[in-house]
Amino acid sequence: MGTITEDVLHDAAAGEQYALGVVYRALAPTVQAFLHARGAEDPEGLTNEVFLQVLPRLTTLTGGTAGLRTFVFSVAHARAVDDVRRRGRRPRQAPYDPESDDRVSDSAETEALVGRADHLRAVLDRLNDHQRSVITLRVLADLSVEETARVLGRTPGAVKQLQRRGLLALREILEEGGEST
Amino acid sequence: MIDDLDVDGPEVTRFLAELRALPQDCDPTPSGELTVLLECGPPGPMAPSGVPRRQLAGVSAAVLVAALTGTGWAAAANDLPSPVQDVIADLSGPLPFDVPHSSEQDGPGLHVESHVLPASQPMRSHRSTTSGPSADAVDAHDTAPTGSAASGDADEVPGPAPVEPEVDTDGDIQDEGDNPDGAAQLGGGVSDAGDGNEDGNEDPGDDPAAYPVEGDPPGVGPSGEDPPGVGPPEAGPPGVGPPEAGPPGGGSPGAGPPDAHPQEPAAETGPPTTPPGEGD
């Protein structure tokens, strides 16, 4: 995020190609990680959707770089919620993807990365939706309590409460041995 | 932000640190649509000048309406260049008002009508003011059609009178038929169609209020329907409405005893108008 300055943001709002690229490169990985941690089936595809929605609306953005981050993760949060609902309505049907085939052995590095991400995701899955949203927005998206409250449409007090309970739940889960329930 | 989470326990701290580092492993590939967006920029919701598109659309629509209105008025006044005027006249067939051809502008003796007709007709006055000399021609043409209407026969059709003295002398409703013919002859360029219409339309045209529409007789079909010779003079009026209606509404509001018969006024007006027309 450090690379996104007010000037860059101004240029991005004006449609400057370089500035749009800076915004995307600075935020897209975090958005994808956020969506992965929230349990999205296709984090990369959803990340594209988020930026397709965000970039054209930069002209109406207020609040500077902090406002940008809040806005981006508001959209990402909405996409994650939509994804969960969509999965609840119908079973997933997707073409065969060799990369997601468990029968294919990955490289050691990929295995380590995927393994770590899956471990984190498995632990977070044991939190309830609200706690998971608060923890991921506070830690991954690096939002303040007020910004998180704005994204979730809750009061800062409610966010603090969810955060506290979520951290307590995390400690219990990790002491039990992690994702295994 | 992670510092103010008030975390207790090394395991939770480590877990949150790993979670925070998760984006480092992510390198999303932009989709084709997003690539286009990143390379070309978003389709601007704002115009270059900063004016919202909606406002631009409004202004454009207003300009378009103004241009069309202006062109329409100019066409009605026969003020447009000949080619343009002819094109618009051709295209204005289905419209409820009459747009003259450029050739209809030059008709001898058309000026007579202006003083004969009552000043009650707003359209006429407008045209005359706007079009100047040509206005006479326009008026004549317009009036001819409408004016030729029963009552107006004599008055408005002063033009025809000069050409065909018989008409005036006849004084009979026959004038209607005559008038159209006369008008055609006078105007030279005047289309038969217009004249023919006049005959049938007379009554409605007589109404000052309905005047603007006179050119294209409301009920009357296109030119073909009302050839000058068609039907007896009375036929025209009755077709449109009761016989009385024609005279009173008749373009000859000036005529005191309009109720009498359309022909009467014609007879009266005939004589006075002929002289000026015949001056030629």
XYZ file of C-alpha atoms in Angstrom:
461
model
C 0.000 0.000 0.000
C 2.951 2.203 0.557
C 3.255 2.852 -3.133
C -0.207 4.315 -3.412
C 0.156 8.002 -2.770
C -2.436 10.712 -3.073
C -0.924 11.715 -6.389
C -1.108 8.189 -7.714
C -4.675 7.952 -6.541
C -5.516 11.215 -8.276
C -3.955 9.975 -11.493
C -5.782 6.679 -11.202
C -9.040 8.547 -10.840
C -8.157 10.380 -14.037
C -7.663 7.045 -15.800
C -3.866 7.150 -15.988
C -2.654 3.726 -17.005
C 0.389 3.619 -14.740
C -1.617 4.684 -11.711
C -4.264 2.053 -12.304
C -1.507 -0.525 -12.462
C -0.015 0.713 -9.209
C -3.353 0.463 -7.448
C -3.954 -3.002 -8.797
C -0.531 -4.370 -7.957
C -0.615 -2.913 -4.470
C -4.011 -4.225 -3.503
C -4.803 -7.244 -5.651
C -2.661 -9.758 -3.710
C -4.198 -8.681 -0.437
C -7.675 -8.883 -1.889
C -7.024 -12.345 -3.218
C -5.641 -13.490 0.124
C -8.634 -11.959 1.884
C -11.025 -13.786 -0.419
C -9.101 -17.022 0.021
C -9.202 -16.680 3.769
C -12.905 -16.060 3.578
C -13.381 -19.369 1.835
C -13.978 -18.216 -1.734
C -13.819 -21.032 -4.277
C -12.197 -18.906 -6.937
C -10.298 -16.127 -5.191
C -8.497 -15.046 -8.336
C -11.669 -14.724 -10.378
C -13.362 -12.804 -7.597
C -10.341 -10.522 -7.322
C -10.756 -9.648 -10.967
C -14.407 -8.897 -10.377
C -13.548 -6.660 -7.457
C -11.179 -4.547 -9.496
C -13.473 -4.443 -12.465
C -15.964 -2.838 -10.156
C -13.545 -0.631 -8.249
C -11.354 0.905 -10.925
C -14.097 2.595 -12.970
C -15.451 4.169 -9.803
C -12.267 5.763 -8.584
C -13.493 9.132 -9.833
C -16.164 9.148 -7.169
C -13.851 8.021 -4.398
C -13.367 10.177 -1.315
C -11.119 9.767 1.697
C -7.769 9.401 -0.020
C -5.757 6.206 0.236
C -7.512 5.094 3.413
C -10.835 5.601 1.684
C -9.566 3.550 -1.241
C -8.630 0.631 0.971
C -11.958 0.744 2.755
C -13.784 0.894 -0.535
C -11.848 -1.974 -2.079
C -12.446 -4.262 0.860
C -16.084 -3.279 1.068
C -16.471 -4.578 -2.452
C -14.348 -7.645 -1.685
C -16.413 -8.402 1.403
C -19.614 -8.121 -0.619
C -18.192 -10.467 -3.229
C -17.203 -12.981 -0.588
C -20.697 -12.908 0.902
C -22.224 -13.323 -2.556
C -19.934 -16.257 -3.228
C -20.987 -18.007 -0.046
C -24.658 -17.489 -0.864
C -24.183 -18.637 -4.415
C -22.538 -21.833 -3.264
C -25.369 -22.381 -0.849
C -27.916 -22.227 -3.638
C -26.339 -24.624 -6.099
C -23.504 -27.120 -6.206
C -20.373 -25.970 -7.899
C -19.780 -27.101 -11.452
C -16.465 -26.310 -13.023
C -14.384 -27.698 -15.848
C -11.498 -29.940 -15.018
C -8.515 -28.011 -13.761
C -5.280 -30.003 -13.512
C -3.858 -27.524 -11.047
C -6.567 -28.285 -8.568
C -6.360 -32.018 -9.067
C -5.228 -33.594 -5.801
C -3.894 -36.608 -7.656
C -1.230 -34.483 -9.250
C 1.826 -33.869 -7.111
C 2.867 -30.245 -6.710
C 6.338 -28.975 -6.240
C 7.593 -28.758 -2.700
C 7.392 -24.981 -2.723
C 3.860 -24.904 -4.010
C 2.885 -27.544 -1.578
C 4.275 -25.492 1.263
C 2.466 -22.366 0.154
C -0.795 -24.071 -0.501
C -0.440 -26.050 2.654
C 0.075 -22.952 4.737
C -2.788 -21.078 3.122
C -5.077 -24.037 3.532
C -4.054 -24.377 7.165
C -4.896 -20.727 7.819
C -8.139 -21.076 5.994
C -9.071 -24.209 7.890
C -8.502 -22.479 11.199
C -10.507 -19.439 10.184
C -13.320 -21.671 9.003
C -13.901 -22.644 12.582
C -14.802 -19.096 13.509
C -18.286 -17.878 12.888
C -18.902 -15.593 9.917
C -18.813 -12.334 11.843
C -15.659 -13.179 13.753
C -13.945 -14.344 10.584
C -14.915 -11.154 8.791
C -13.556 -8.955 11.567
C -10.291 -10.887 11.949
C -9.559 -10.949 8.233
C -10.433 -7.302 7.735
C -8.378 -6.203 10.719
C -5.349 -8.400 10.025
C -5.297 -9.023 6.293
C -6.837 -5.850 5.003
C -5.168 -3.818 7.745
C -8.293 -1.773 8.436
C -8.924 0.101 11.666
C -11.844 -0.684 13.934
C -13.813 2.212 12.481
C -13.077 1.234 8.909
C -13.985 -2.359 9.617
C -17.214 -1.207 11.208
C -17.966 0.795 8.085
C -17.339 -2.170 5.808
C -19.506 -4.483 7.874
C -22.202 -1.941 8.596
C -21.752 -2.310 12.330
C -20.748 -0.060 15.183
C -17.112 0.123 16.304
C -18.168 -1.308 19.646
C -19.686 -4.336 17.991
C -16.542 -4.816 15.947
C -14.368 -4.700 19.057
C -16.571 -7.269 20.714
C -16.434 -9.588 17.714
C -12.696 -9.128 17.529
C -12.182 -10.020 21.156
C -14.332 -13.122 20.927
C -12.722 -14.127 17.680
C -9.242 -13.955 19.164
C -10.342 -16.012 22.138
C -11.841 -18.583 19.800
C -8.637 -18.641 17.784
C -6.553 -19.331 20.832
C -8.764 -22.225 21.808
C -8.689 -23.637 18.280
C -4.922 -23.394 18.026
C -4.418 -24.900 21.463
C -6.594 -27.806 20.381
C -4.340 -28.444 17.437
C -5.523 -26.157 14.671
C -7.959 -26.988 11.964
C -8.723 -30.494 13.117
C -12.031 -30.365 14.852
C -3.279 -2.676 13.088
C -2.359 -6.046 14.397
C -0.682 -4.404 17.373
C -3.933 -3.163 18.830
C -5.589 -6.548 18.606
C -4.721 -7.274 22.190
C -3.563 -10.753 21.372
C -2.525 -13.106 24.086
C -0.629 -16.289 23.461
C 2.284 -17.044 21.151
C 0.276 -19.377 18.955
C -2.307 -16.750 18.148
C 0.416 -14.202 17.498
C 2.172 -16.544 15.109
C -1.066 -17.413 13.398
C -1.926 -13.757 12.828
C 1.584 -13.084 11.504
C 1.197 -15.897 8.999
C -2.211 -14.633 8.049
C -0.815 -11.174 7.510
C 1.912 -12.552 5.265
C -0.535 -14.504 3.148
C -0.775 -11.884 0.376
C 2.894 -12.377 -0.360
C 2.036 -15.741 -1.818
C -0.682 -14.332 -4.000
C -0.061 -13.033 -7.468
C -3.388 -12.748 -9.205
C -3.390 -12.668 -12.971
C -5.704 -10.044 -14.377
C -8.406 -11.379 -16.629
C -8.722 -10.211 -20.211
C -11.384 -7.692 -19.348
C -9.370 -6.350 -16.454
C -6.259 -6.175 -18.596
C -8.096 -4.009 -21.083
C -9.300 -1.833 -18.240
C -5.797 -1.460 -16.849
C -4.273 -0.666 -20.212
C -6.920 1.597 -21.642
C -8.406 3.063 -18.519
C -12.015 2.949 -17.518
C -14.641 4.297 -19.886
C -14.895 7.800 -18.539
C -18.068 8.463 -16.628
C -17.226 12.106 -17.006
C -16.780 14.063 -20.175
C -13.359 15.564 -20.739
C -14.636 18.921 -19.694
C -15.901 17.540 -16.440
C -19.509 17.889 -17.471
C -21.559 14.835 -16.593
C -22.762 12.864 -19.575
C -26.336 13.304 -18.540
C -26.006 17.063 -18.765
C -24.299 16.780 -22.102
C -27.134 14.654 -23.373
C -29.643 17.204 -22.152
C -27.856 20.064 -23.809
C -27.508 18.103 -27.015
C -31.191 17.297 -27.005
C -32.078 20.933 -26.419
C -29.848 22.038 -29.276
C -31.348 19.412 -31.537
C -34.892 20.453 -30.687
C -34.031 24.098 -31.231
C -32.454 23.322 -34.584
C -35.419 21.261 -35.707
C -37.863 23.910 -34.585
C -35.943 26.635 -36.313
C -35.688 24.654 -39.478
C -39.371 23.853 -39.303
C -40.356 27.480 -38.994
C -38.008 28.475 -41.746
C -39.419 25.756 -43.946
C -42.966 26.849 -43.218
C -41.996 30.367 -44.158
C -40.280 29.126 -47.272
C -37.097 30.802 -46.184
C -34.802 27.884 -46.733
C -32.583 27.445 -49.775
C -34.507 25.932 -52.637
C -33.021 22.425 -52.533
C -33.496 22.148 -48.813
C -36.955 23.617 -49.009
C -37.980 21.133 -51.655
C -36.645 18.207 -49.712
C -38.459 19.262 -46.577
C -41.624 19.932 -48.509
C -41.452 16.443 -49.929
C -40.878 14.922 -46.549
C -43.603 16.882 -44.848
C -46.399 15.044 -46.573
C -47.679 13.184 -43.542
C -47.304 16.194 -41.277
C -50.387 18.139 -40.260
C -49.074 21.387 -41.654
C -48.111 22.545 -45.070
C -44.555 23.174 -46.093
C -44.424 24.849 -49.463
C -42.011 23.992 -52.192
C -39.503 26.607 -53.095
C -41.149 27.031 -56.456
C -44.401 28.060 -54.845
C -42.805 31.223 -53.743
C -43.161 33.130 -56.975
C -46.737 33.725 -57.799
C -47.895 36.910 -59.413
C -50.545 38.956 -57.790
C -50.411 37.028 -54.602
C -49.990 40.105 -52.512
C -53.607 41.120 -52.815
C -54.802 38.762 -50.267
C -53.049 40.204 -47.305
C -55.266 43.222 -46.984
C -58.413 41.393 -47.824
C -58.015 38.833 -45.162
C -58.853 39.687 -41.615
C -56.008 40.180 -39.290
C -57.416 37.563 -37.061
C -55.221 34.816 -38.310
C -52.077 34.702 -36.326
C -50.228 32.331 -38.528
C -50.651 34.456 -41.501
C -49.400 37.545 -39.847
C -46.393 35.682 -38.620
C -45.498 34.383 -41.958
C -45.860 37.650 -43.628
C -43.569 39.277 -41.153
C -40.970 36.641 -41.328
C -40.805 36.027 -44.976
C -41.063 39.518 -46.334
C -41.788 39.640 -49.981
C -41.994 35.949 -50.262
C -44.456 36.035 -47.474
C -47.041 37.231 -49.863
C -46.484 34.262 -51.953
C -46.687 32.014 -48.988
C -49.785 33.680 -47.743
C -51.361 33.501 -51.050
C -50.577 29.912 -51.331
C -51.751 29.139 -47.890
C -54.801 31.227 -48.124
C -55.565 29.918 -51.486
C -55.954 26.517 -50.097
C -57.746 27.492 -47.000
C -59.032 30.738 -48.145
C -60.315 29.227 -51.231
C -62.443 27.653 -48.694
C -65.972 28.395 -49.258
C -66.250 31.802 -47.837
C -62.871 33.038 -48.656
C -63.284 32.139 -52.206
C -63.560 35.550 -53.459
C -61.465 37.411 -51.004
C -58.493 35.264 -50.592
C -58.378 34.064 -54.066
C -57.909 37.389 -55.497
C -55.095 35.845 -57.353
C -57.224 33.573 -59.369
C -59.668 36.288 -60.011
C -57.340 38.202 -62.201
C -56.492 35.180 -64.180
C -59.971 33.988 -64.617
C -62.390 36.768 -64.438
C -65.172 34.338 -64.894
C -64.803 33.152 -61.430
C -65.403 36.479 -59.917
C -68.251 37.138 -62.091
C -69.762 33.869 -61.318
C -69.807 34.808 -57.791
C -71.200 31.427 -57.200
C -69.769 28.901 -55.023
C -68.304 27.586 -58.163
C -65.543 29.887 -57.268
C -64.091 27.286 -55.138
C -63.358 25.180 -58.048
C -62.255 28.135 -59.965
C -60.088 29.428 -57.315
C -58.030 26.409 -57.096
C -57.500 26.473 -60.734
C -56.746 30.069 -60.681
C -54.362 29.626 -57.885
C -52.595 26.996 -59.789
C -52.301 29.221 -62.754
C -51.225 32.165 -60.776
C -48.755 30.467 -58.649
C -47.419 28.644 -61.548
C -45.440 26.612 -59.128
C -48.320 25.993 -56.861
C -49.092 22.383 -56.742
C -52.436 21.232 -57.827
C -52.614 19.152 -54.814
C -52.599 22.091 -52.534
C -55.225 23.805 -54.485
C -57.413 20.864 -54.628
C -57.258 20.482 -50.947
C -58.337 23.952 -50.443
C -61.578 23.284 -52.053
C -62.590 20.563 -49.823
C -61.066 22.022 -46.765
C -62.455 25.377 -46.985
C -64.695 25.113 -44.061
C -62.215 23.981 -41.549
C -59.683 26.295 -42.970
C -61.931 29.192 -42.478
C -61.722 28.873 -38.803
C -59.111 31.289 -37.657
C -58.097 28.870 -35.005
C -57.678 26.085 -37.402
C -55.946 28.201 -39.880
C -52.483 26.849 -39.548
C -53.695 23.482 -40.551
C -55.574 24.669 -43.473
C -52.876 23.868 -45.942
C -53.446 20.239 -45.292
C -57.093 19.964 -44.852
C -57.540 17.898 -41.803
C -60.125 15.653 -43.136
C -59.064 15.931 -46.664
C -56.686 13.488 -48.041
C -53.732 14.345 -50.040
C -53.947 16.343 -53.131
C -55.558 13.701 -55.218
C -58.813 13.886 -53.370
C -59.962 17.316 -54.119
C -59.444 18.238 -57.612
C -60.923 21.606 -58.269
C -63.502 20.189 -60.467
C -64.677 17.614 -58.057
C -68.192 17.924 -56.872
C -70.344 20.920 -56.786
C -69.207 23.867 -54.834
C -71.603 23.107 -52.066
C -70.252 19.651 -51.849
C -67.108 20.862 -50.247
C -68.697 22.616 -47.333
C -71.235 19.971 -46.576
C -68.609 17.361 -46.527
C -66.763 19.157 -43.826
C -69.690 20.283 -41.831
C -73.018 21.952 -42.030
C -73.358 24.466 -44.754
C -73.695 27.286 -42.297
C -70.529 26.342 -40.640
C -68.560 27.099 -43.699
C -69.615 30.648 -44.144
C -69.415 31.809 -40.591
C -66.084 30.225 -39.950
C -65.111 31.247 -43.383
C -61.834 32.928 -43.762
C -63.894 35.996 -44.378
C -64.540 36.956 -40.852
C -64.438 40.425 -42.083
C -67.525 39.823 -44.080
C -70.383 41.004 -41.994
C -73.145 38.806 -43.301
C -71.131 35.722 -43.564
C -74.009 33.600 -42.550
C -75.638 34.205 -45.802
C -73.752 32.033 -48.215
C -70.238 31.399 -48.940
C -70.893 32.545 -52.403
C -72.092 35.926 -51.448
C -68.886 37.000 -49.965
C -67.180 35.638 -52.924
C -69.234 37.747 -55.143
C -68.582 40.769 -53.067
C -64.953 40.284 -52.704
C -64.504 39.237 -56.217
C -64.955 42.574 -57.741
C -62.746 44.498 -55.406
C -59.935 42.036 -55.606
C -59.933 41.611 -59.299
C -58.823 45.092 -60.016
C -55.632 44.875 -58.073
C -54.884 41.491 -59.406
C -55.553 42.475 -62.888
C -53.423 45.449 -62.601
C -50.944 43.328 -64.367
